[in-house]
Coordinates of C-alpha atoms in Angstrom, one line a residue:
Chain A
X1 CA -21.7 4.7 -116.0
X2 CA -18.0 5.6 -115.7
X3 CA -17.0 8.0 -118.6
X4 CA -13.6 7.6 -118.2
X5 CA -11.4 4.3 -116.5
X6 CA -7.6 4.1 -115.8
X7 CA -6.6 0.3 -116.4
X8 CA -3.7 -0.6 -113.6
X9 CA -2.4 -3.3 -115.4
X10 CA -0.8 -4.8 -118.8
X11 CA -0.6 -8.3 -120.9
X12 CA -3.9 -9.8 -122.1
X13 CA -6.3 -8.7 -119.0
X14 CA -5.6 -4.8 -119.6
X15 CA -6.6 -5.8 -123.4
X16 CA -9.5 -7.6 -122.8
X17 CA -11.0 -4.6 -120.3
X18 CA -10.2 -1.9 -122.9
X19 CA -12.1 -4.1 -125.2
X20 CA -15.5 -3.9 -123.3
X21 CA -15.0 -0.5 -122.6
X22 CA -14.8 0.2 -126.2
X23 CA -18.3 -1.3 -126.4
X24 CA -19.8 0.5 -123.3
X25 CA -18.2 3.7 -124.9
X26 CA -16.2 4.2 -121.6
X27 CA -12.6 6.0 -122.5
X28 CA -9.5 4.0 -121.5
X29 CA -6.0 5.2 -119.9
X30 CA -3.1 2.6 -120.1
X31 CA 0.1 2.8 -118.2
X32 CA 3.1 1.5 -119.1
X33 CA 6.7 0.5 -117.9
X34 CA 9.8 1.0 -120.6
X35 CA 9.6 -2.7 -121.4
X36 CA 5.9 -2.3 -122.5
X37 CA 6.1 0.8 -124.9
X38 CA 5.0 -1.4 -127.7
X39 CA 2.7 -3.4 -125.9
X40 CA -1.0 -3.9 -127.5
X41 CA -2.4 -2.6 -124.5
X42 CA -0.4 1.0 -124.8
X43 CA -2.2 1.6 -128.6
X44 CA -5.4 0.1 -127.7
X45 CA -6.3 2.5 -125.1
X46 CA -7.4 5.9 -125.4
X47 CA -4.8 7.3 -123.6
X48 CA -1.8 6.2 -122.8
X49 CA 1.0 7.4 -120.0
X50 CA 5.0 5.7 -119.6
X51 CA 4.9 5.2 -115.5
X52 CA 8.7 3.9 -114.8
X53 CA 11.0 1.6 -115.4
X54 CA 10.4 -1.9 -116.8
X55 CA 10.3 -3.7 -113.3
X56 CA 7.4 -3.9 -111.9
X57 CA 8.0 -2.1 -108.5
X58 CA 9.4 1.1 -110.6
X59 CA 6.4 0.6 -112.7
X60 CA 2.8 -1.2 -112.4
X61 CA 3.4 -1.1 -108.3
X62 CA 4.1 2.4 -108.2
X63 CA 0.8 3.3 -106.3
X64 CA 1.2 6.9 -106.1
X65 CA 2.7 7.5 -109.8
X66 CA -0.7 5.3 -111.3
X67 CA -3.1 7.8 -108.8
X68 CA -1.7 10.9 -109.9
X69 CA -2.3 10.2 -114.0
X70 CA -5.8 8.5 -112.7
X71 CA -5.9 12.5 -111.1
X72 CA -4.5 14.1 -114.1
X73 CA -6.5 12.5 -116.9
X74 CA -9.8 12.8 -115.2
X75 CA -10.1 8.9 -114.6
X76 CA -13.3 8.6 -112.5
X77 CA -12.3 4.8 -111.6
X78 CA -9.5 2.0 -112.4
X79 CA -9.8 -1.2 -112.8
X80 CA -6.9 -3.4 -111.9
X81 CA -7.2 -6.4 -113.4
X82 CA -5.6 -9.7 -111.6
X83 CA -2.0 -10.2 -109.9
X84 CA -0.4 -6.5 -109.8
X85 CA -1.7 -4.1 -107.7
X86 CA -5.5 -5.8 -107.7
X87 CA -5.7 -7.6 -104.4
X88 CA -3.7 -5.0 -102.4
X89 CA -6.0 -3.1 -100.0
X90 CA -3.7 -0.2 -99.5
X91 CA -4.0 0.7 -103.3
X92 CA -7.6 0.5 -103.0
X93 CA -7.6 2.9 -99.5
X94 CA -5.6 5.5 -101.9
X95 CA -8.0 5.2 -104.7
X96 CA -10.9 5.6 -102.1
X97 CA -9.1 9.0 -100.5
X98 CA -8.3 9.9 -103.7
X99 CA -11.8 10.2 -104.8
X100 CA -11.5 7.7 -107.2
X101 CA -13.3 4.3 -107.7
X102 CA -11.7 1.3 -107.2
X103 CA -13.4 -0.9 -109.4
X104 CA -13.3 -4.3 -106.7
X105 CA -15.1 -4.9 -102.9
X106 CA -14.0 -2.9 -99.8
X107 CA -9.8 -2.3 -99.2
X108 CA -11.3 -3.9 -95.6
X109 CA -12.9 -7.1 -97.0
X110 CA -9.8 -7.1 -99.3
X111 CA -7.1 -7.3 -96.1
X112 CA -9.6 -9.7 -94.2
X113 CA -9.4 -12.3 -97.6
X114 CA -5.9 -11.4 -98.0
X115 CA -4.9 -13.0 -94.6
X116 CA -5.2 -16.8 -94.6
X117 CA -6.7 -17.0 -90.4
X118 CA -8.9 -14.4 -91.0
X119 CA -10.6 -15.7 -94.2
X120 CA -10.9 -19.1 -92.3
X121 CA -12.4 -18.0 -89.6
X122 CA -15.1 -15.8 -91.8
X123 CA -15.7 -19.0 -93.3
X124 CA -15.9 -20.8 -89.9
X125 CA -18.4 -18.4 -89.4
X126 CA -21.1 -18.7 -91.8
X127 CA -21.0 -22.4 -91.9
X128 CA -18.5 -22.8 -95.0
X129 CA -16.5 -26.3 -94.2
X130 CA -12.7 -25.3 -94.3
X131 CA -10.0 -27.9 -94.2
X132 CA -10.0 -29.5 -90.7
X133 CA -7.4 -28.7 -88.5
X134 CA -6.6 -27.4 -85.1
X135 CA -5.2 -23.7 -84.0
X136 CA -2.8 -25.2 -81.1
X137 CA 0.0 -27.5 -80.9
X138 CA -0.8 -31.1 -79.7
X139 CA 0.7 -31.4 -76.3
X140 CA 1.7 -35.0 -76.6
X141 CA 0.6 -38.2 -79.2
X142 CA -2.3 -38.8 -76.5
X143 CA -4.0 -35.5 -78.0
X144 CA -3.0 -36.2 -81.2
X145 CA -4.8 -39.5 -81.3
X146 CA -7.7 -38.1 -80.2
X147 CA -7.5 -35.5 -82.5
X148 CA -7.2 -37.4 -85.8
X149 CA -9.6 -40.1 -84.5
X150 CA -12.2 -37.0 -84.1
X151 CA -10.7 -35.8 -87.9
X152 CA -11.5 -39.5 -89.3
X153 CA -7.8 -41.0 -91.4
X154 CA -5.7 -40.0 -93.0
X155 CA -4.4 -37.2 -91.8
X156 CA -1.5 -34.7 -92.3
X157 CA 1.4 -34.5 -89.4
X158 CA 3.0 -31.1 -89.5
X159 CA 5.8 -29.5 -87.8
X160 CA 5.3 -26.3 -86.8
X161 CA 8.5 -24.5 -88.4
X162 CA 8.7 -27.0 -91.1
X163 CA 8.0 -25.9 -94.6
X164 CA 7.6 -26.6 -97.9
X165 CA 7.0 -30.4 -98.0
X166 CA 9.8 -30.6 -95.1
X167 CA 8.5 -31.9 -91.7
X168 CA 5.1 -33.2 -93.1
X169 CA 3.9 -36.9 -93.1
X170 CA 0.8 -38.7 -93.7
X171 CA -0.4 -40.8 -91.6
X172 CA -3.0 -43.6 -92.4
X173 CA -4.4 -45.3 -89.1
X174 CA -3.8 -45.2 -85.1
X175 CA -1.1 -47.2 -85.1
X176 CA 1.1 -45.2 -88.1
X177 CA 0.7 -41.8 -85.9
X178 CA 1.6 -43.4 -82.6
X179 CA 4.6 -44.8 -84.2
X180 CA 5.2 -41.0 -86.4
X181 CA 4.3 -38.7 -83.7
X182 CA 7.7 -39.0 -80.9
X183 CA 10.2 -39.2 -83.8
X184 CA 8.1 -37.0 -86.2
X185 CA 8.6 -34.1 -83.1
X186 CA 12.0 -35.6 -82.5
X187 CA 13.7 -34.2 -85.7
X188 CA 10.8 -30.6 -85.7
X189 CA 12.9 -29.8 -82.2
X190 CA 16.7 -31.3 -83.8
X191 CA 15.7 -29.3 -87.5
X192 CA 13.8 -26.3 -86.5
X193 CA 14.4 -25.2 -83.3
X194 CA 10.8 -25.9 -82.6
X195 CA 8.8 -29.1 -81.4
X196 CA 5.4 -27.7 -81.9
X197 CA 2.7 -30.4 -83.9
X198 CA -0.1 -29.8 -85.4
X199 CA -2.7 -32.1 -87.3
X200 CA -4.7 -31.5 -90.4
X201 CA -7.2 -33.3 -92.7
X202 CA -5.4 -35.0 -95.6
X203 CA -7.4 -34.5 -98.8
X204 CA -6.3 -37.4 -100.8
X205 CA -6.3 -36.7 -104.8
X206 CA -8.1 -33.5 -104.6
X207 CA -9.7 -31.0 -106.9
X208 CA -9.5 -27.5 -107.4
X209 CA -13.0 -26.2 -107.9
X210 CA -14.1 -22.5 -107.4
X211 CA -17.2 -20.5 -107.9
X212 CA -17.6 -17.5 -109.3
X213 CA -19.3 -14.9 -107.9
X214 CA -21.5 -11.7 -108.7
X215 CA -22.3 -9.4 -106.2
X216 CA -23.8 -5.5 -106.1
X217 CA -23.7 -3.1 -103.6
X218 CA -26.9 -3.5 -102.5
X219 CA -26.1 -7.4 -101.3
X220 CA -27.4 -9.0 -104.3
X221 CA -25.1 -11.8 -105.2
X222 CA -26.0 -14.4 -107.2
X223 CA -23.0 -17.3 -108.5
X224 CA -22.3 -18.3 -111.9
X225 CA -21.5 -21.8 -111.3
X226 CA -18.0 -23.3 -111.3
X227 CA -14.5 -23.7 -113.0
X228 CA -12.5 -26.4 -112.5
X229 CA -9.0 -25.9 -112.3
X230 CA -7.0 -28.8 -111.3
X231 CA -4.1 -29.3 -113.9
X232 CA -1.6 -27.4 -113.0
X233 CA 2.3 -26.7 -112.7
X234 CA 4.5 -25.0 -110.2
X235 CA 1.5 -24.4 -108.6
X236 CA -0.3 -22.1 -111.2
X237 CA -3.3 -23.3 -113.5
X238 CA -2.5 -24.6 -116.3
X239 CA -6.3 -25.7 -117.9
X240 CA -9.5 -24.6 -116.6
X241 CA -13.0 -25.9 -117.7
X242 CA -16.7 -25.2 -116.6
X243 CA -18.7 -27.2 -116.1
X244 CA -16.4 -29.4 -114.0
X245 CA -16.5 -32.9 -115.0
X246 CA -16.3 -34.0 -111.6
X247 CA -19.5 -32.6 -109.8
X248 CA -22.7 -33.4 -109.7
X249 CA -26.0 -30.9 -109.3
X250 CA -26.7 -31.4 -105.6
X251 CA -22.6 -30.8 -104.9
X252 CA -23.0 -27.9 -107.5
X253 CA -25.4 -26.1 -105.8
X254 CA -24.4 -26.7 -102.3
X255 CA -20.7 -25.2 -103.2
X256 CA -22.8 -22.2 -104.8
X257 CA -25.1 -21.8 -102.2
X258 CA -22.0 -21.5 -99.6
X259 CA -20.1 -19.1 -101.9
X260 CA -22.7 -16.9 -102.2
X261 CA -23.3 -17.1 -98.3
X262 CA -19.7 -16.7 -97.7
X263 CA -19.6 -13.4 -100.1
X264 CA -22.7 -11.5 -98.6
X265 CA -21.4 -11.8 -94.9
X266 CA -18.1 -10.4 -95.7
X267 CA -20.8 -7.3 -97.5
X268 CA -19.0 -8.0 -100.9
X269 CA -19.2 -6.2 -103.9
X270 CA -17.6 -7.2 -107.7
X271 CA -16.8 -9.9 -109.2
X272 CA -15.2 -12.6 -106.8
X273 CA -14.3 -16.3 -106.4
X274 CA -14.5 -18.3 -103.5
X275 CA -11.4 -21.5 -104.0
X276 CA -12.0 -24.8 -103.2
X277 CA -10.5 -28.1 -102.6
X278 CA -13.0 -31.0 -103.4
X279 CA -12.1 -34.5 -102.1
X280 CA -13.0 -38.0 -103.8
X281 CA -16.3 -38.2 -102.0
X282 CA -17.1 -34.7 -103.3
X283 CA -16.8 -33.4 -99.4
X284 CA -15.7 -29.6 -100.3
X285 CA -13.5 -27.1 -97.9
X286 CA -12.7 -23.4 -98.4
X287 CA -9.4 -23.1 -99.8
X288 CA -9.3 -18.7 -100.5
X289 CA -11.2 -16.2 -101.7
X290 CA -10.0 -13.9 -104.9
X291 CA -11.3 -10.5 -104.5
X292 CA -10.7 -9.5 -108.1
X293 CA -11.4 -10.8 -112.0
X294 CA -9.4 -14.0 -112.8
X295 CA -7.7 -15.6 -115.3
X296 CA -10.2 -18.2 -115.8
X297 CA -13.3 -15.8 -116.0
X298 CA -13.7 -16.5 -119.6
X299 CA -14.9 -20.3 -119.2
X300 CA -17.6 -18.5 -117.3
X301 CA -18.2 -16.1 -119.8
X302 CA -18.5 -18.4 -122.2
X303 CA -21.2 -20.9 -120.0
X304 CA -23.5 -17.8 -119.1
X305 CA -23.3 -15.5 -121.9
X306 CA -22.5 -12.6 -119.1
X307 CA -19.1 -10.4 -120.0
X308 CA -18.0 -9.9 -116.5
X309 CA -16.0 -6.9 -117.0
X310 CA -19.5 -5.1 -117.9
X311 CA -20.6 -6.2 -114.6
X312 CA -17.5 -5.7 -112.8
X313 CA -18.3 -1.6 -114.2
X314 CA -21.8 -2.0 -113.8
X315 CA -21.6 -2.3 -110.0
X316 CA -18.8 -0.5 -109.7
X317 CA -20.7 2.6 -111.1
X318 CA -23.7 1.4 -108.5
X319 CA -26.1 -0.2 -110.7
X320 CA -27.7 -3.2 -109.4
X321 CA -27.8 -6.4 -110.8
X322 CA -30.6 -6.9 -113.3
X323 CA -31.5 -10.8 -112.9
X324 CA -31.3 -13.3 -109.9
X325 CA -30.2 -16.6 -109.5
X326 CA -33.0 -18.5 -112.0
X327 CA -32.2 -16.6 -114.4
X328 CA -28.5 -17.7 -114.6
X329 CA -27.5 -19.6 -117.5
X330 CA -25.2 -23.0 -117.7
X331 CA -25.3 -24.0 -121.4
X332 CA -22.5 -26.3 -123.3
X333 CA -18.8 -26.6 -122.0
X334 CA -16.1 -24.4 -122.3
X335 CA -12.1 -25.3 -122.0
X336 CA -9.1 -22.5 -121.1
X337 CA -5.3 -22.9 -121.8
X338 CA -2.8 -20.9 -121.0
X339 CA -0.2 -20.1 -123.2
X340 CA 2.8 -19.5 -121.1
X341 CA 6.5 -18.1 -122.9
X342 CA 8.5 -21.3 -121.3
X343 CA 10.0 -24.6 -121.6
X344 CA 7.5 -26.9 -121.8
X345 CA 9.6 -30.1 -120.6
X346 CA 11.2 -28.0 -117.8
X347 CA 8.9 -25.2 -117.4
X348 CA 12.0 -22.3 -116.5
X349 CA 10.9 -19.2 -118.6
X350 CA 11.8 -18.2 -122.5
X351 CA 12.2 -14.7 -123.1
X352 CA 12.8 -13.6 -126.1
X353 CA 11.5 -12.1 -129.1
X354 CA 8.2 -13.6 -131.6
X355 CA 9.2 -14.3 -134.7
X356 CA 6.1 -16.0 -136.3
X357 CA 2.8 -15.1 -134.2
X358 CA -0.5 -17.1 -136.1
X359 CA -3.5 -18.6 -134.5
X360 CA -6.4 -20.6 -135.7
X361 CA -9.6 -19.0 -135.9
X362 CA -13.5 -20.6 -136.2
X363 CA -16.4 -21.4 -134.2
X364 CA -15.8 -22.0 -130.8
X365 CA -12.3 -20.3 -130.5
X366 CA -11.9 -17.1 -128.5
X367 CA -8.2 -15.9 -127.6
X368 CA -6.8 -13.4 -125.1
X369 CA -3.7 -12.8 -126.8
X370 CA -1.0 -9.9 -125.0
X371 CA 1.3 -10.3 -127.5
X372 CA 1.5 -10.2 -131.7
X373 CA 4.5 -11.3 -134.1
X374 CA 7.6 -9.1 -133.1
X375 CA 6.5 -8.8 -129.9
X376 CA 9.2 -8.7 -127.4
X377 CA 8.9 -11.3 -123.7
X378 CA 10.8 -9.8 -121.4
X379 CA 12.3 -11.4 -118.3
X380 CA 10.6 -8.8 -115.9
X381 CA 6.6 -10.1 -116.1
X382 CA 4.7 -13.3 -115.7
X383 CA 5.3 -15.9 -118.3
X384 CA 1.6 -15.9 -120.0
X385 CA 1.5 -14.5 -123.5
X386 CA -2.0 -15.6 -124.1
X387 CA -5.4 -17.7 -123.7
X388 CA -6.9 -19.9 -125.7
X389 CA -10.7 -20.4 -125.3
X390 CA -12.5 -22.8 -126.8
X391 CA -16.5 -24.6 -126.1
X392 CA -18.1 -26.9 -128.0
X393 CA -22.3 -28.3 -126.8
X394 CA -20.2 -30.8 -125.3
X395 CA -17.3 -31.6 -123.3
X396 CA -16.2 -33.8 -126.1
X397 CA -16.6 -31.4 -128.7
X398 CA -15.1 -28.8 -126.7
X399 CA -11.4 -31.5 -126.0
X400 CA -12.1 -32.1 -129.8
X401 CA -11.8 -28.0 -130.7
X402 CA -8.8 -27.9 -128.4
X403 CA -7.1 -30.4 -129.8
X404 CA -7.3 -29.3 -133.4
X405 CA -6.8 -25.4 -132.3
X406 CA -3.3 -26.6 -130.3
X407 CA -2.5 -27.8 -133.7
X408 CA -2.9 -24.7 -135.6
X409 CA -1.5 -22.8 -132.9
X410 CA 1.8 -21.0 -134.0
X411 CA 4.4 -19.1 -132.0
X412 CA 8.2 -19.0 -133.1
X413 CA 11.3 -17.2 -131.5
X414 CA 10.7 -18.4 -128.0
X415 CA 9.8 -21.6 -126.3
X416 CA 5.9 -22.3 -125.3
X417 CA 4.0 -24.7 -123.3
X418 CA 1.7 -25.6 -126.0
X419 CA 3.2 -29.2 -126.9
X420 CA 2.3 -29.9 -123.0
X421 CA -0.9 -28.7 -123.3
X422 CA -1.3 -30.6 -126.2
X423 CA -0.1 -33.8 -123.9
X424 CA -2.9 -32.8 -121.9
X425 CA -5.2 -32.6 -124.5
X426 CA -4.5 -35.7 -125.9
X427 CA -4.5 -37.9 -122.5
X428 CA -7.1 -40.0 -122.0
X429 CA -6.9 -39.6 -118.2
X430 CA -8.1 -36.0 -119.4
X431 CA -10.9 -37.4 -121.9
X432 CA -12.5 -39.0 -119.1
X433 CA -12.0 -36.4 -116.6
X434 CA -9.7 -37.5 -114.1
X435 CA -8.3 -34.3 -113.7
X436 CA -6.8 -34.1 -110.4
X437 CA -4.4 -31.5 -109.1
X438 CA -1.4 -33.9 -109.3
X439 CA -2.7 -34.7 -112.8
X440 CA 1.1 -33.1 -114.4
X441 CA 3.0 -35.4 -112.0
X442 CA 1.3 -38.9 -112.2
X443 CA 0.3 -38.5 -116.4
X444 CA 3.2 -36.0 -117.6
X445 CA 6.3 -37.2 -115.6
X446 CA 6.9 -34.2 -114.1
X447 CA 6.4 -31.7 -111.0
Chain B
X1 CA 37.7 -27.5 -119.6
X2 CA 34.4 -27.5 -118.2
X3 CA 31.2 -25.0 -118.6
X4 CA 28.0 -24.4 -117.0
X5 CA 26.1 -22.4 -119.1
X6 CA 22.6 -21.0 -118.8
X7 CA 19.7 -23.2 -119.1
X8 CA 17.2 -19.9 -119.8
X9 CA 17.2 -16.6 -120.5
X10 CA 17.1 -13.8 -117.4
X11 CA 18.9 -12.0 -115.2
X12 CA 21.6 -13.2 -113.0
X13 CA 20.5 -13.0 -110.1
X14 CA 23.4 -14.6 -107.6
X15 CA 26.8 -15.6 -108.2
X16 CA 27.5 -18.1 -105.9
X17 CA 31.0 -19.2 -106.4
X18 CA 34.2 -17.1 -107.2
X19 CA 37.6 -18.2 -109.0
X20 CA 39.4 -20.4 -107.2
X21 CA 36.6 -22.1 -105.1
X22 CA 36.2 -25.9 -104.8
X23 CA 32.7 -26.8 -106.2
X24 CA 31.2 -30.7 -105.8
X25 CA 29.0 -32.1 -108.5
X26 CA 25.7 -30.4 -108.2
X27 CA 26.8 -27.5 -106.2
X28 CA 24.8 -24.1 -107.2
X29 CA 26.7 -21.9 -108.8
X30 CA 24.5 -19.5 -110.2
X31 CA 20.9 -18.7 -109.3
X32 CA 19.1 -17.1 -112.8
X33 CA 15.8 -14.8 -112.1
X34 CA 13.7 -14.4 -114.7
X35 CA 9.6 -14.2 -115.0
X36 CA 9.2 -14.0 -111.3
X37 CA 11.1 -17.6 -111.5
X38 CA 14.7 -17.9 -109.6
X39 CA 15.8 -20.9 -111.2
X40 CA 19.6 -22.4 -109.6
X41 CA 22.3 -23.4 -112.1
X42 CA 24.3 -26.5 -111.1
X43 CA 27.9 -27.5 -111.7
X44 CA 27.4 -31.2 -113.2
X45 CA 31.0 -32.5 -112.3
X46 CA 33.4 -31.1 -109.6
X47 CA 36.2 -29.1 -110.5
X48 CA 38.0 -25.6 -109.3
X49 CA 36.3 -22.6 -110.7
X50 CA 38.9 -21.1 -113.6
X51 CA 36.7 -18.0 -114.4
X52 CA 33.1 -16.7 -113.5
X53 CA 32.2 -15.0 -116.7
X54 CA 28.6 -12.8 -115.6
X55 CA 27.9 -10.7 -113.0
X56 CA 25.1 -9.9 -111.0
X57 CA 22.6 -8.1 -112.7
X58 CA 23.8 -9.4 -116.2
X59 CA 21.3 -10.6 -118.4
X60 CA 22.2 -13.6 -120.1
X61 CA 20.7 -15.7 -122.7
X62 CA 19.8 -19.7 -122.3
X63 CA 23.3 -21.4 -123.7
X64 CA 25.2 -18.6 -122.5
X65 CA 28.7 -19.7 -121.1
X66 CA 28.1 -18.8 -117.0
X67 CA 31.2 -20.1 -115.2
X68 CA 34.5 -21.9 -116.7
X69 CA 36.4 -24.7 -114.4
X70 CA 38.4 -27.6 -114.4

């Protein structure tokens, strides 16, 4: 084992991997920007080192400034927790030439995830369904016909050069995309600049459901089940739960079975999750791979009793993993929020500084906090200040914790999201598990 | 006299209009950055823009009085 680990990141994730290095007796090195020289992570560590200015490209991006203290304080690895500098295969290549260990797969099998035709294709390969679609522009509304008749309705209509919602429409039958398809390309060409169609598979009220993968060097790679993940807003994830309400054992498996597939072709190694989307009849496609620890890893945590950080060292440090698949446990339910500094009507972010910082504590509450009364949220980071975690033998037990935790959950000084999640927690579309990814639209009013 | 003010906290990011422009209802004036969010500010009735009171790079706080017109 490592004796000594930089940490390339801040917030709550650079806390909670200094904590389980504590307990593997590893040494820890923080860096830090201006805006973090009071941050919990800075006095937690062993070592701590000011890297730049409180932006994050003067600061936790400065690849060669956070190798030469890695160099300098006899760091034999570094881990770099999620967002940051953790998916970007160049920092690992440096780490690698540096003779350092980046704790995470290949920098190679990082770019090939990192690029959306190459991961699809990888996935292609090995038999992992992906959203159906075609790589060409349709030549006229003859192809397209056939196309989406091959596909099976409803299907997506895109332009080319559109973007962002613009230049998309869903079509329902034959006779909607013969009547979409000349007019559709029509206003691509008078728009855009660019006529070029293409068709896709329309997943109607999907799901967001991942697995969560472990995998050693030697090609051992089991998964740890799966994390649902559908409420969210602006895009970002919101609540996540395991087990997902939604799926049933045979679907459990069969996504499990194709992540782990999916994983040992690329040759992966660390933790990892493999993104999907999962449609009404619980078909499932390949959405992205994350080549890193996640937010969400607790709810995992929390089902299997495994600390995934230990492992993430573990086969970092080239030990091998010490059970298979039978020996992987799913027991009771576990719920995560995430507490972001923000309007919780609007969303737009509240910096500012924490005035009264108090959370409820008992069985079946685990927090990831990043931030403490007095603490100053600055404009120049993500929004989340903290996780809540809660389980319960149940799903109901679990909703039931969260909802009495939310209640006892105090922050003052700046704004928070926790009366939405409260909404959320209080919504019997959630109780019953109808938690689709436009679940904040349709029950909370709001994109 | 009309205001827009800021509705959060953050840098400013992009000033949009100057003194003496001719802004609709609606118009951005302002775009805010803050927590890897670029959030527009709006003028909610037209007018002529008397003063812009922030500059780029300013940091502002939500209520903050942005740009003056009438």
């Amino acid at each position: 084992m490592f004796d000594k680990i930089l940490i390339a990141n801040r917030g709550e994730i650079a806390v909670r991997v200094i904590r389980t290095c504590k307990r593997m007796n590893v040494k820890t090195v923080a860096v830090y920007s201006e805006a973090d020289a009071e941050a919990p992570h800075v006095k937690l560590a062993d070592e701590a080192y000011l890297i730049g200015g409180s932006r994050v490209n003067d600061s936790y991006l400065n690849i060669d400034k956070i190798i030469e203290i890695a160099k300098q304080t006899g760091a034999e690895a570094v881990h770099p927790g999620y967002g940051l500098l953790s998916e970007n295969s160049a920092f690992a290549r440096r780490c690698e030439e540096a003779g350092i260990v980046f704790i995470g797969p290949s920098p190679d099998v990082i770019a090939r995830m990192g690029s959306k035709i190459e991961s699809r294709k990888a996935m292609e390969e090995v038999g992992v369904p992906v959203v159906p679609g075609i790589t060409h522009p349709l030549a006229d509304e003859e192809e397209a016909a056939q196309v989406a008749s091959k596909m099976g309705y409803p299907v997506m209509l895109k332009a080319s050069a559109g973007g962002g919602g613009i230049g998309m429409q869903i079509v329902r039958s034959e006779e909607e995309l013969r009547k979409a398809f000349a007019g559709n390309q029509k206003r691509a060409t008078d728009f855009f600049g660019d006529g070029a169609m293409y068709i896709e598979k329309y997943i109607e009220n999907p799901r967001h459901i991942e697995i969560q993968i472990l995998a050693d060097k030697a090609g051992n790679t089991v998964y740890l089940w799966e994390r649902e993940c559908s409420i969210q807003r602006r895009h970002q994830k919101v609540v996540e739960e395991a087990p997902s309400p939604f799926l049933d054992e045979t679907t459990r498996i069969a996504m499990g079975e194709a992540a782990v597939r999916a994983a040992k072709s690329l040759g992966y190694s660390n933790a990892g999750t493999i993104e999907f989307l999962v449609d009404t009849d619980r078909n499932f496609y390949f959405l992205e791979m994350n080549t890193r620890l996640q937010v969400e890893h607790p709810v995992t945590e929390e089902i299997t009793g495994l600390d995934l950080v230990e492992w993430q060292l573990q086969i970092a440090a080239g030990q091998l993993l010490t059970f298979g698949q039978s020996d992987v446990k799913r027991q009771g339910h576990a719920i995560e929020v995430r507490i972001y500094a923000e309007d919780p009507k609007t969303f737009f972010p509240s910096p500012g500084t924490i005035t009264k910082f108090s959370v409820p504590e008992g069985k079946g509450i685990r927090h990831e906090l990043a931030v403490n009364e007095r603490s100053v949220v600055t404009p120049f980071y993500d929004p989340m200040i903290a996780k809540l975690i809660v389980t319960g033998d149940t799903r109901e037990e679990a909703i039931d914790r969260l909802q009495s935790a939310l209640a006892d959950y105090h922050v003052e000084g700046i704004k928070t999201n926790i009366p939405m999640l409260q909404q959320v927690a209080a919504h019997p579309a959630f109780r019953s598990g109808d938690t689709t990814t436009d679940f904040v639209t349709v029950h909370l009013q709001r994109k | 006299m009309n205001q827009v003010l800021a509705s959060m906290a953050g840098n400013v990011w992009k000033v949009l209009v100057q003194a003496g422009d001719q802004i609709e209802a609606g118009q951005e004036v302002v775009i805010l950055e803050s927590m890897k969010m670029e959030i527009p500010i709006e003028a909610e009735t037209a007018g002529t823009v008397k003063a812009v009171k922030v500059q780029e790079g300013d940091f502002v706080n939500e209520g903050d009085l942005l740009v003056e017109f009438e």
